[in-house]
JSON list of C-alpha atoms in Angstrom, two decimals:
[
{"chain": "L", "resi": 1, "resn": "MET", "atom": "CA", "xyz": [19.27, 178.75, 50.33]},
{"chain": "L", "resi": 2, "resn": "GLU", "atom": "CA", "xyz": [21.88, 176.04, 50.46]},
{"chain": "L", "resi": 3, "resn": "LYS", "atom": "CA", "xyz": [20.74, 172.43, 50.79]},
{"chain": "L", "resi": 4, "resn": "ARG", "atom": "CA", "xyz": [22.97, 170.29, 52.95]},
{"chain": "L", "resi": 5, "resn": "PHE", "atom": "CA", "xyz": [22.85, 166.79, 54.36]},
{"chain": "L", "resi": 6, "resn": "PRO", "atom": "CA", "xyz": [20.72, 166.70, 57.56]},
{"chain": "L", "resi": 7, "resn": "ILE", "atom": "CA", "xyz": [23.33, 165.04, 59.77]},
{"chain": "L", "resi": 8, "resn": "SER", "atom": "CA", "xyz": [21.56, 166.12, 62.98]},
{"chain": "L", "resi": 9, "resn": "HIS", "atom": "CA", "xyz": [18.37, 164.37, 61.84]},
{"chain": "L", "resi": 10, "resn": "VAL", "atom": "CA", "xyz": [20.27, 161.18, 61.05]},
{"chain": "L", "resi": 11, "resn": "PHE", "atom": "CA", "xyz": [22.06, 161.33, 64.40]},
{"chain": "L", "resi": 12, "resn": "GLY", "atom": "CA", "xyz": [18.75, 161.89, 66.21]},
{"chain": "L", "resi": 13, "resn": "PHE", "atom": "CA", "xyz": [17.08, 159.02, 64.37]},
{"chain": "L", "resi": 14, "resn": "ILE", "atom": "CA", "xyz": [19.91, 156.57, 65.07]},
{"chain": "L", "resi": 15, "resn": "THR", "atom": "CA", "xyz": [20.11, 157.60, 68.72]},
{"chain": "L", "resi": 16, "resn": "SER", "atom": "CA", "xyz": [16.34, 157.22, 69.11]},
{"chain": "L", "resi": 17, "resn": "MET", "atom": "CA", "xyz": [16.51, 153.74, 67.57]},
{"chain": "L", "resi": 18, "resn": "VAL", "atom": "CA", "xyz": [19.35, 152.75, 69.92]},
{"chain": "L", "resi": 19, "resn": "LEU", "atom": "CA", "xyz": [17.40, 153.99, 72.95]},
{"chain": "L", "resi": 20, "resn": "THR", "atom": "CA", "xyz": [14.33, 152.03, 71.81]},
{"chain": "L", "resi": 21, "resn": "LEU", "atom": "CA", "xyz": [16.36, 148.85, 71.28]},
{"chain": "L", "resi": 22, "resn": "VAL", "atom": "CA", "xyz": [18.04, 149.24, 74.69]},
{"chain": "L", "resi": 23, "resn": "ALA", "atom": "CA", "xyz": [14.63, 149.60, 76.33]},
{"chain": "L", "resi": 24, "resn": "ALA", "atom": "CA", "xyz": [13.33, 146.51, 74.51]},
{"chain": "L", "resi": 25, "resn": "TRP", "atom": "CA", "xyz": [16.42, 144.51, 75.47]},
{"chain": "L", "resi": 26, "resn": "ILE", "atom": "CA", "xyz": [16.11, 145.52, 79.12]},
{"chain": "L", "resi": 27, "resn": "ALA", "atom": "CA", "xyz": [12.42, 144.58, 79.15]},
{"chain": "L", "resi": 28, "resn": "LEU", "atom": "CA", "xyz": [12.86, 141.22, 77.44]},
{"chain": "L", "resi": 29, "resn": "LYS", "atom": "CA", "xyz": [16.32, 139.94, 78.28]},
{"chain": "L", "resi": 30, "resn": "THR", "atom": "CA", "xyz": [17.09, 141.01, 81.86]},
{"chain": "L", "resi": 31, "resn": "SER", "atom": "CA", "xyz": [15.94, 139.50, 85.11]},
{"chain": "L", "resi": 32, "resn": "LEU", "atom": "CA", "xyz": [15.50, 142.81, 86.90]},
{"chain": "L", "resi": 33, "resn": "SER", "atom": "CA", "xyz": [12.38, 143.46, 88.93]},
{"chain": "L", "resi": 34, "resn": "PHE", "atom": "CA", "xyz": [9.32, 144.91, 87.21]},
{"chain": "L", "resi": 35, "resn": "THR", "atom": "CA", "xyz": [9.69, 148.22, 89.06]},
{"chain": "L", "resi": 36, "resn": "VAL", "atom": "CA", "xyz": [13.33, 148.66, 88.05]},
{"chain": "L", "resi": 37, "resn": "ILE", "atom": "CA", "xyz": [12.54, 147.82, 84.43]},
{"chain": "L", "resi": 38, "resn": "MET", "atom": "CA", "xyz": [9.71, 150.35, 84.35]},
{"chain": "L", "resi": 39, "resn": "TRP", "atom": "CA", "xyz": [11.93, 153.08, 85.85]},
{"chain": "L", "resi": 40, "resn": "ILE", "atom": "CA", "xyz": [14.67, 152.39, 83.29]},
{"chain": "L", "resi": 41, "resn": "ILE", "atom": "CA", "xyz": [12.23, 152.39, 80.37]},
{"chain": "L", "resi": 42, "resn": "GLY", "atom": "CA", "xyz": [10.59, 155.59, 81.65]},
{"chain": "L", "resi": 43, "resn": "SER", "atom": "CA", "xyz": [13.97, 157.28, 81.99]},
{"chain": "L", "resi": 44, "resn": "LEU", "atom": "CA", "xyz": [14.97, 156.24, 78.48]},
{"chain": "L", "resi": 45, "resn": "ALA", "atom": "CA", "xyz": [11.63, 157.55, 77.18]},
{"chain": "L", "resi": 46, "resn": "VAL", "atom": "CA", "xyz": [12.20, 160.96, 78.77]},
{"chain": "L", "resi": 47, "resn": "ILE", "atom": "CA", "xyz": [15.71, 161.10, 77.29]},
{"chain": "L", "resi": 48, "resn": "GLN", "atom": "CA", "xyz": [14.35, 160.16, 73.88]},
{"chain": "L", "resi": 49, "resn": "ALA", "atom": "CA", "xyz": [11.58, 162.79, 74.08]},
{"chain": "L", "resi": 50, "resn": "GLY", "atom": "CA", "xyz": [14.14, 165.47, 74.90]},
{"chain": "L", "resi": 51, "resn": "LEU", "atom": "CA", "xyz": [16.40, 164.30, 72.10]},
{"chain": "L", "resi": 52, "resn": "GLN", "atom": "CA", "xyz": [13.54, 164.48, 69.62]},
{"chain": "L", "resi": 53, "resn": "LEU", "atom": "CA", "xyz": [12.55, 167.97, 70.79]},
{"chain": "L", "resi": 54, "resn": "PHE", "atom": "CA", "xyz": [16.04, 169.25, 70.01]},
{"chain": "L", "resi": 55, "resn": "MET", "atom": "CA", "xyz": [16.85, 167.20, 66.91]},
{"chain": "L", "resi": 56, "resn": "PHE", "atom": "CA", "xyz": [13.50, 167.18, 65.07]},
{"chain": "L", "resi": 57, "resn": "MET", "atom": "CA", "xyz": [11.40, 169.97, 66.56]},
{"chain": "L", "resi": 58, "resn": "HIS", "atom": "CA", "xyz": [14.30, 172.47, 66.58]},
{"chain": "L", "resi": 59, "resn": "VAL", "atom": "CA", "xyz": [13.54, 173.77, 70.07]},
{"chain": "L", "resi": 60, "resn": "ASN", "atom": "CA", "xyz": [16.94, 175.42, 70.29]},
{"chain": "L", "resi": 61, "resn": "GLU", "atom": "CA", "xyz": [16.30, 177.50, 67.15]},
{"chain": "L", "resi": 62, "resn": "GLY", "atom": "CA", "xyz": [14.33, 180.70, 66.93]},
{"chain": "L", "resi": 63, "resn": "GLU", "atom": "CA", "xyz": [14.42, 183.99, 68.74]},
{"chain": "L", "resi": 64, "resn": "ASP", "atom": "CA", "xyz": [11.60, 183.80, 71.28]},
{"chain": "L", "resi": 65, "resn": "LYS", "atom": "CA", "xyz": [12.83, 181.32, 73.90]},
{"chain": "L", "resi": 66, "resn": "LYS", "atom": "CA", "xyz": [10.13, 182.31, 76.41]},
{"chain": "L", "resi": 67, "resn": "THR", "atom": "CA", "xyz": [7.34, 181.20, 74.06]},
{"chain": "L", "resi": 68, "resn": "GLN", "atom": "CA", "xyz": [9.08, 177.89, 73.40]},
{"chain": "L", "resi": 69, "resn": "ILE", "atom": "CA", "xyz": [9.42, 177.21, 77.13]},
{"chain": "L", "resi": 70, "resn": "ILE", "atom": "CA", "xyz": [5.75, 178.04, 77.70]},
{"chain": "L", "resi": 71, "resn": "ASN", "atom": "CA", "xyz": [4.71, 175.74, 74.84]},
{"chain": "L", "resi": 72, "resn": "ILE", "atom": "CA", "xyz": [6.83, 172.86, 76.14]},
{"chain": "L", "resi": 73, "resn": "GLY", "atom": "CA", "xyz": [5.46, 173.39, 79.65]},
{"chain": "L", "resi": 74, "resn": "TYR", "atom": "CA", "xyz": [1.90, 173.34, 78.34]},
{"chain": "L", "resi": 75, "resn": "GLY", "atom": "CA", "xyz": [2.59, 170.13, 76.40]},
{"chain": "L", "resi": 76, "resn": "VAL", "atom": "CA", "xyz": [4.04, 168.46, 79.50]},
{"chain": "L", "resi": 77, "resn": "PHE", "atom": "CA", "xyz": [1.05, 169.63, 81.56]},
{"chain": "L", "resi": 78, "resn": "CYS", "atom": "CA", "xyz": [-1.41, 168.18, 79.03]},
{"chain": "L", "resi": 79, "resn": "ALA", "atom": "CA", "xyz": [0.46, 164.87, 78.93]},
{"chain": "L", "resi": 80, "resn": "VAL", "atom": "CA", "xyz": [0.52, 164.61, 82.74]},
{"chain": "L", "resi": 81, "resn": "VAL", "atom": "CA", "xyz": [-3.20, 165.43, 83.01]},
{"chain": "L", "resi": 82, "resn": "ILE", "atom": "CA", "xyz": [-4.08, 162.78, 80.41]},
{"chain": "L", "resi": 83, "resn": "VAL", "atom": "CA", "xyz": [-1.90, 160.06, 81.96]},
{"chain": "L", "resi": 84, "resn": "VAL", "atom": "CA", "xyz": [-2.76, 160.77, 85.60]},
{"chain": "L", "resi": 85, "resn": "GLY", "atom": "CA", "xyz": [-6.45, 161.22, 84.79]},
{"chain": "L", "resi": 86, "resn": "SER", "atom": "CA", "xyz": [-6.55, 157.94, 82.86]},
{"chain": "L", "resi": 87, "resn": "VAL", "atom": "CA", "xyz": [-4.84, 156.03, 85.65]},
{"chain": "L", "resi": 88, "resn": "TRP", "atom": "CA", "xyz": [-7.17, 157.60, 88.21]},
{"chain": "L", "resi": 89, "resn": "VAL", "atom": "CA", "xyz": [-10.32, 156.74, 86.28]},
{"chain": "L", "resi": 90, "resn": "LEU", "atom": "CA", "xyz": [-9.22, 153.18, 85.55]},
{"chain": "L", "resi": 91, "resn": "ASN", "atom": "CA", "xyz": [-8.14, 152.49, 89.14]},
{"chain": "L", "resi": 92, "resn": "SER", "atom": "CA", "xyz": [-11.15, 154.00, 90.88]},
{"chain": "L", "resi": 93, "resn": "GLY", "atom": "CA", "xyz": [-13.76, 151.86, 89.21]},
{"chain": "L", "resi": 94, "resn": "HIS", "atom": "CA", "xyz": [-15.34, 154.53, 87.05]},
{"chain": "L", "resi": 95, "resn": "ALA", "atom": "CA", "xyz": [-14.72, 152.44, 83.96]},
{"chain": "L", "resi": 96, "resn": "GLY", "atom": "CA", "xyz": [-16.73, 149.46, 85.19]},
{"chain": "L", "resi": 97, "resn": "HIS", "atom": "CA", "xyz": [-20.22, 150.53, 84.04]}
]
């Protein structure tokens, strides 16, 4: 097995850092409305998550693409249930015991 320099990992890391710094700059240095800032940061987060799936988790490698799609779908479902459930509980007064 030949060892080579992981250029895709370096590219993914640098791109992730740039996306994070852009999000921080938009949040701290622009005078956009709160809603616009949140949409931009959320969009950058989704882009960064996709980038990390391909660069670090090697989603595009392997033979069984159907299993990978099912696993990604299940991960997204779990994340949505956790976030939506947390927001629901915190906004409906269930946390005020």
